[in-house]
Amino acid sequence: MKCRICRAKANVYLRYANAAFCKEHFIKFFERRVRRAIERFEMIEKGDKVVVAVSGGKDSLALLYVLNELSKTMDFEILAVTIDLGIGEYSKLSVEIAKKNYERLGVDYRIIELGDYGFTMDEVAKYRISGRICGICGTAKRYILNKVAKEEGASKLATGHNLDDFLQVILQGYLYGNLGDLARYYPVSPSLPGLVARIKPLVTTPEKDSLIYTIAKGIEYVVMECPYSLRASSQDLKNAIFYLEERRPGTRFSMFNTYVKMIHPLIREAYFKGGVLKKCKECGEPTNADVCLFCRVKSSVLAKKGA
Ligand code: AMP
Ligand code: FES
Ligand code: ZN
Ligand code: ZN
């Protein structure tokens, strides 16, 4: 097979696009698609300071490399942030690999210890704090990324959620009727008082393409899975979507476009409940309860540690 652009020997074939590319033109194709998503959803404006949330996994590292490339021509700056969640060897390895990439690219970065904010995820597991551990971890990540983004004067917070992640959340919303959540689920979330605007520049990028991109660019990433990860049910939904994609290439893009153009506006109109948030009584961060979830988890860990 030959590259669609230069007719040299192709290294990659993308079934959904019925197109083959050499390494160099796949990289260009990949980066151009991210750029188009950024423009389509007006994710980044001139002069923005974008915090890039990097876990050390393939998606967020692919995101970092693309945004670093685009920042050279699109007039915005980036700051990479990695949270050390305090999950034994897994966190050590993730931070080490993230750092290696930061140094390779020469980008500004911060490593933030969850432990400095009062607890680690290993403690959440050890003391059996009530709630799903991945849910608590997600809360901690959102809380810290938002706080650090504000402290750094950032105007946007970018995460590595890809097309498959996005569709899985939509399907989950349909299956369980979480329409209130879907009303807020979109490739961009606006900034609100106390909350930095969130963007998902890889939202039109299939997961497998991120993997190919990291290989093509020689990016070292963490392969190890988080020991607490319970991905079984989300993986089932991803597999179901992938089955449809295999039978009818392009299904994922069609599902994505139908959602953003037709379904989301209707759900939003019917279920969106204003954006007014209170201030947490303990830490002052935005929340819809009196005390935010992060502070409640922290108190539970401290109580059990002291007991
Ligand atoms: P996950 O919820 O683990 O699927 O991660 C979703 C996104 O959150 C990733 O693509 C990253 O952008 C961000 N993220 C996850 N873990 C971390 C971390 N430890 N530090 C910084 N960002 C993270
Ligand atoms: Fe958060 Fe696994 S990465 S619980
Ligand atoms: Zn080519
Ligand atoms: Zn709080």
Coordinates of C-alpha atoms and ligand atoms in Angstrom, one line a residue:
M1 CA 0.0 0.0 0.0
K2 CA 1.1 3.5 -0.8
C3 CA 0.9 6.8 1.2
R4 CA -2.1 8.8 0.1
I5 CA 0.0 12.0 0.1
C6 CA 3.5 11.1 -1.2
R7 CA 3.0 7.6 -2.7
A8 CA 6.0 6.2 -0.7
K9 CA 5.5 2.9 1.0
A10 CA 2.7 3.2 3.6
N11 CA 3.3 2.3 7.3
V12 CA -0.3 2.9 8.6
Y13 CA -3.7 2.0 7.1
L14 CA -6.8 3.7 8.7
R15 CA -9.9 1.7 7.8
Y16 CA -12.4 4.4 8.8
A17 CA -10.8 6.8 6.3
N18 CA -9.9 4.1 3.8
A19 CA -6.5 5.8 3.6
A20 CA -2.9 4.7 4.0
F21 CA 0.0 7.0 5.2
C22 CA 3.7 6.9 5.6
K23 CA 5.0 7.7 9.1
E24 CA 5.6 11.4 8.3
H25 CA 2.2 12.0 6.7
F26 CA 0.4 10.1 9.4
I27 CA 1.9 12.5 12.0
K28 CA 0.8 15.4 9.9
F29 CA -2.7 14.0 9.5
F30 CA -3.0 13.3 13.2
E31 CA -1.9 16.8 14.2
R32 CA -4.1 18.5 11.6
R33 CA -7.2 16.6 13.0
V34 CA -6.4 17.9 16.5
R35 CA -6.0 21.4 15.2
R36 CA -9.4 21.1 13.4
A37 CA -11.1 19.9 16.6
I38 CA -9.6 22.9 18.5
E39 CA -10.9 25.3 15.8
R40 CA -14.3 23.7 15.4
F41 CA -15.1 23.8 19.2
E42 CA -13.1 27.1 19.7
M43 CA -11.1 25.4 22.4
I44 CA -8.1 27.7 22.4
E45 CA -7.8 31.5 21.7
K46 CA -4.7 33.6 20.9
G47 CA -2.8 34.3 24.1
D48 CA -4.3 31.4 26.1
K49 CA -2.2 29.7 28.8
V50 CA -3.1 26.0 28.6
V51 CA -2.4 23.6 31.4
V52 CA -1.9 20.1 29.9
A53 CA -2.9 17.3 32.3
V54 CA -0.4 14.5 31.7
S55 CA -0.9 11.1 33.4
G56 CA 2.1 9.5 31.6
G57 CA -0.3 7.4 29.5
K58 CA -0.3 7.4 25.7
D59 CA -3.2 9.7 25.2
S60 CA -2.1 12.6 27.4
L61 CA 1.4 12.3 26.1
A62 CA 0.2 12.4 22.5
L63 CA -1.8 15.5 23.6
L64 CA 1.3 17.1 25.1
Y65 CA 3.4 16.6 21.9
V66 CA 0.6 17.9 19.6
L67 CA -0.1 21.0 21.7
N68 CA 3.6 21.7 22.0
E69 CA 3.8 21.6 18.2
L70 CA 0.6 23.7 17.7
S71 CA 1.7 26.3 20.3
K72 CA 4.5 27.2 17.9
T73 CA 2.1 28.4 15.2
M74 CA -1.2 29.1 17.1
D75 CA 0.1 31.7 19.6
F76 CA -0.7 30.1 23.0
E77 CA 1.5 28.8 25.8
I78 CA 1.5 25.4 27.6
L79 CA 2.3 24.2 31.1
A80 CA 2.4 20.5 31.7
V81 CA 1.0 19.2 35.0
T82 CA 1.3 15.7 36.5
I83 CA -0.2 14.7 39.8
D84 CA 1.6 12.1 41.8
L85 CA -1.4 10.3 43.2
G86 CA 0.6 8.2 45.7
I87 CA -0.2 4.8 44.1
G88 CA 3.0 2.9 44.9
E89 CA 5.2 1.9 42.0
Y90 CA 2.5 2.9 39.4
S91 CA 2.8 6.6 40.4
K92 CA 6.6 6.5 40.6
L93 CA 6.8 5.1 37.1
S94 CA 4.2 7.6 35.7
V95 CA 5.9 10.6 37.1
E96 CA 9.3 9.4 36.0
I97 CA 8.1 8.9 32.4
A98 CA 6.2 12.2 32.3
K99 CA 9.3 14.0 33.4
K100 CA 11.5 12.3 30.8
N101 CA 9.1 13.6 28.1
Y102 CA 9.0 17.1 29.6
E103 CA 12.8 17.2 29.5
R104 CA 12.9 15.8 26.0
L105 CA 10.6 18.6 24.8
G106 CA 12.0 21.3 27.0
V107 CA 8.5 22.3 28.2
D108 CA 7.6 24.0 31.5
Y109 CA 6.0 21.6 34.0
R110 CA 4.9 21.0 37.5
I111 CA 4.7 17.7 39.5
I112 CA 2.1 18.0 42.2
E113 CA 2.0 15.5 45.1
L114 CA -1.6 14.6 46.1
G115 CA 0.0 13.8 49.5
D116 CA 0.8 17.5 50.0
Y117 CA -2.9 18.2 49.9
G118 CA -3.6 15.8 52.8
F119 CA -3.9 12.2 51.6
T120 CA -2.6 9.7 49.0
M121 CA -4.7 7.2 46.9
D122 CA -2.9 4.3 48.7
E123 CA -4.3 5.7 52.0
V124 CA -7.8 6.0 50.5
A125 CA -7.5 2.2 49.6
K126 CA -5.9 1.2 52.9
Y127 CA -8.5 2.9 55.1
R128 CA -11.4 1.8 52.8
I129 CA -12.8 5.2 52.4
S130 CA -16.4 4.9 51.3
G131 CA -17.1 5.4 47.6
R132 CA -15.7 4.0 44.4
I133 CA -11.9 4.4 44.5
C134 CA -11.7 5.5 40.9
G135 CA -14.5 8.0 41.5
I136 CA -12.6 9.5 44.5
C137 CA -9.4 9.6 42.4
G138 CA -11.3 11.4 39.6
T139 CA -12.5 14.0 42.1
A140 CA -9.0 14.5 43.5
K141 CA -7.6 14.9 40.0
R142 CA -10.2 17.4 38.9
Y143 CA -9.9 19.4 42.2
I144 CA -6.1 19.7 42.0
L145 CA -5.8 20.3 38.3
N146 CA -8.3 23.1 38.6
K147 CA -6.6 24.6 41.7
V148 CA -3.2 24.5 40.1
A149 CA -4.5 25.9 36.8
K150 CA -5.9 28.9 38.7
E151 CA -2.7 29.4 40.7
E152 CA -0.7 29.3 37.5
G153 CA -3.0 31.9 35.9
A154 CA -4.0 29.4 33.1
S155 CA -7.1 30.1 31.0
K156 CA -7.6 26.5 29.8
L157 CA -7.2 23.0 31.2
A158 CA -6.7 20.3 28.5
T159 CA -7.1 16.5 29.2
G160 CA -6.3 13.5 27.0
H161 CA -9.8 12.1 26.7
N162 CA -10.1 10.6 23.2
L163 CA -13.0 9.8 20.8
D164 CA -13.5 6.3 22.3
D165 CA -13.6 7.7 25.9
F166 CA -16.1 10.4 24.8
L167 CA -18.5 7.9 23.1
Q168 CA -18.3 5.5 26.1
V169 CA -19.5 8.3 28.4
I170 CA -22.4 9.1 26.1
L171 CA -23.4 5.5 25.8
Q172 CA -23.3 5.1 29.6
G173 CA -25.4 8.2 29.9
Y174 CA -28.0 6.7 27.5
L175 CA -28.0 3.4 29.3
Y176 CA -28.4 4.7 32.8
G177 CA -30.3 7.8 32.0
N178 CA -27.7 10.2 33.5
L179 CA -29.1 13.1 31.5
G180 CA -28.1 15.7 34.0
D181 CA -24.5 14.6 33.4
L182 CA -24.9 14.5 29.6
A183 CA -26.2 18.1 29.7
R184 CA -22.7 19.1 30.8
Y185 CA -20.9 16.6 28.6
Y186 CA -19.3 18.3 25.6
P187 CA -15.8 18.7 24.0
V188 CA -15.5 22.0 25.9
S189 CA -16.8 23.2 29.2
P190 CA -17.0 26.9 29.7
S191 CA -15.2 28.7 32.5
L192 CA -17.3 29.5 35.6
P193 CA -16.4 31.4 38.7
G194 CA -13.7 29.4 40.3
L195 CA -13.6 26.8 37.5
V196 CA -11.1 27.0 34.6
A197 CA -12.5 26.1 31.2
R198 CA -11.8 22.5 30.3
I199 CA -11.0 21.3 26.8
K200 CA -10.6 17.8 25.2
P201 CA -8.5 18.4 22.0
L202 CA -8.3 14.6 21.3
V203 CA -12.1 14.3 21.2
T204 CA -12.1 13.4 17.5
T205 CA -9.0 11.1 17.8
P206 CA -9.6 7.4 18.0
E207 CA -7.7 5.7 20.8
K208 CA -5.7 3.5 18.5
D209 CA -4.5 6.5 16.5
S210 CA -2.9 7.9 19.7
L211 CA -1.1 4.7 20.1
I212 CA 0.2 4.8 16.6
Y213 CA 1.2 8.4 17.0
T214 CA 3.3 7.7 20.2
I215 CA 5.0 4.9 18.4
A216 CA 5.7 7.0 15.3
K217 CA 7.1 9.8 17.4
G218 CA 9.1 7.5 19.6
I219 CA 7.3 8.6 22.8
E220 CA 7.9 6.6 25.9
Y221 CA 4.7 6.1 27.9
V222 CA 3.4 4.1 30.9
V223 CA 2.0 0.7 29.9
M224 CA 1.3 -0.5 33.4
E225 CA -2.3 -0.2 34.5
C226 CA -3.4 1.4 37.7
P227 CA -3.7 -1.4 40.3
Y228 CA -7.1 0.1 41.4
S229 CA -8.5 0.4 38.0
L230 CA -11.9 -1.2 37.5
R231 CA -12.3 -0.7 33.8
A232 CA -14.4 -3.8 33.1
S233 CA -17.8 -2.0 32.5
S234 CA -16.4 1.0 30.6
Q235 CA -14.3 -1.5 28.5
D236 CA -17.5 -3.5 27.7
L237 CA -19.1 -0.3 26.3
K238 CA -15.9 0.6 24.3
N239 CA -15.9 -3.0 22.9
A240 CA -19.6 -2.6 21.9
I241 CA -18.8 0.6 20.1
F242 CA -15.8 -1.0 18.5
Y243 CA -17.9 -3.9 17.2
L244 CA -20.1 -1.5 15.4
E245 CA -17.1 0.4 14.0
E246 CA -15.6 -2.9 12.7
R247 CA -18.8 -3.8 10.9
R248 CA -19.4 -0.2 9.6
P249 CA -16.2 1.8 9.5
G250 CA -17.0 5.4 10.4
T251 CA -19.7 4.6 12.9
R252 CA -17.8 6.4 15.7
F253 CA -17.5 9.7 13.8
S254 CA -21.2 9.5 12.9
M255 CA -22.2 8.9 16.6
F256 CA -20.0 11.8 17.7
N257 CA -21.4 14.2 15.2
T258 CA -25.0 13.2 15.8
Y259 CA -24.4 13.8 19.5
V260 CA -22.7 17.2 19.3
K261 CA -25.0 18.6 16.6
M262 CA -28.4 17.2 17.4
I263 CA -28.7 15.3 20.7
H264 CA -26.6 17.4 23.1
P265 CA -28.4 20.7 22.4
L266 CA -31.7 19.0 23.2
I267 CA -30.5 17.4 26.4
R268 CA -28.8 20.6 27.4
E269 CA -32.0 22.6 26.9
A270 CA -34.1 20.2 29.0
Y271 CA -31.7 19.1 31.7
F272 CA -29.0 21.8 32.2
K273 CA -29.1 23.2 35.7
G274 CA -27.4 26.6 35.8
G275 CA -23.8 27.0 36.6
V276 CA -24.0 28.6 40.0
L277 CA -21.8 27.0 42.5
K278 CA -21.2 27.6 46.2
K279 CA -17.9 28.0 47.9
C280 CA -16.6 25.1 50.0
K281 CA -16.8 26.1 53.7
E282 CA -13.4 24.5 54.3
C283 CA -11.3 25.3 51.3
G284 CA -13.2 27.9 49.3
E285 CA -13.2 25.9 46.1
P286 CA -16.4 25.7 44.0
T287 CA -18.9 23.0 45.0
N288 CA -22.6 22.3 45.0
A289 CA -22.6 21.1 48.6
D290 CA -21.5 23.0 51.8
V291 CA -18.3 21.1 52.0
C292 CA -16.7 19.9 48.8
L293 CA -16.1 16.2 48.1
F294 CA -12.4 16.6 48.2
C295 CA -12.5 18.0 51.7
R296 CA -14.9 15.3 52.8
V297 CA -12.5 12.6 51.6
K298 CA -9.6 14.3 53.2
S299 CA -11.4 14.5 56.6
S300 CA -12.4 10.7 56.4
V301 CA -8.7 9.8 55.7
L302 CA -7.4 12.0 58.5
A303 CA -10.0 10.6 61.0
K304 CA -9.1 7.0 60.2
K305 CA -5.4 7.8 60.3
G306 CA -5.8 9.4 63.8
A307 CA -8.0 6.6 65.1
Ligands
AMP1 P1 -8.4 9.0 33.3 O1 -9.4 9.5 34.1 O2 -7.3 8.3 34.0 O3 -8.8 8.2 32.0 O4 -7.6 10.2 32.7 C1 -8.2 11.2 31.9 C2 -7.3 12.4 31.7 O5 -7.0 13.0 32.9 C3 -5.9 12.0 31.1 O6 -5.9 12.0 29.7 C4 -5.1 13.2 31.6 O7 -5.2 14.3 30.8 C5 -5.7 13.5 33.0 N1 -5.0 12.8 34.0 C6 -5.2 11.5 34.5 N2 -4.3 11.2 35.5 C7 -3.5 12.3 35.7 C8 -2.5 12.6 36.6 N3 -2.0 11.7 37.5 N4 -1.9 13.8 36.5 C9 -2.3 14.7 35.6 N5 -3.4 14.5 34.7 C10 -4.0 13.3 34.8
FES2 FE1 -7.0 6.8 40.0 FE2 -6.4 4.4 39.4 S1 -5.6 6.2 38.5 S2 -7.7 5.0 41.0
ZN3 ZN 3.8 10.1 2.8
ZN4 ZN -13.2 21.9 50.0

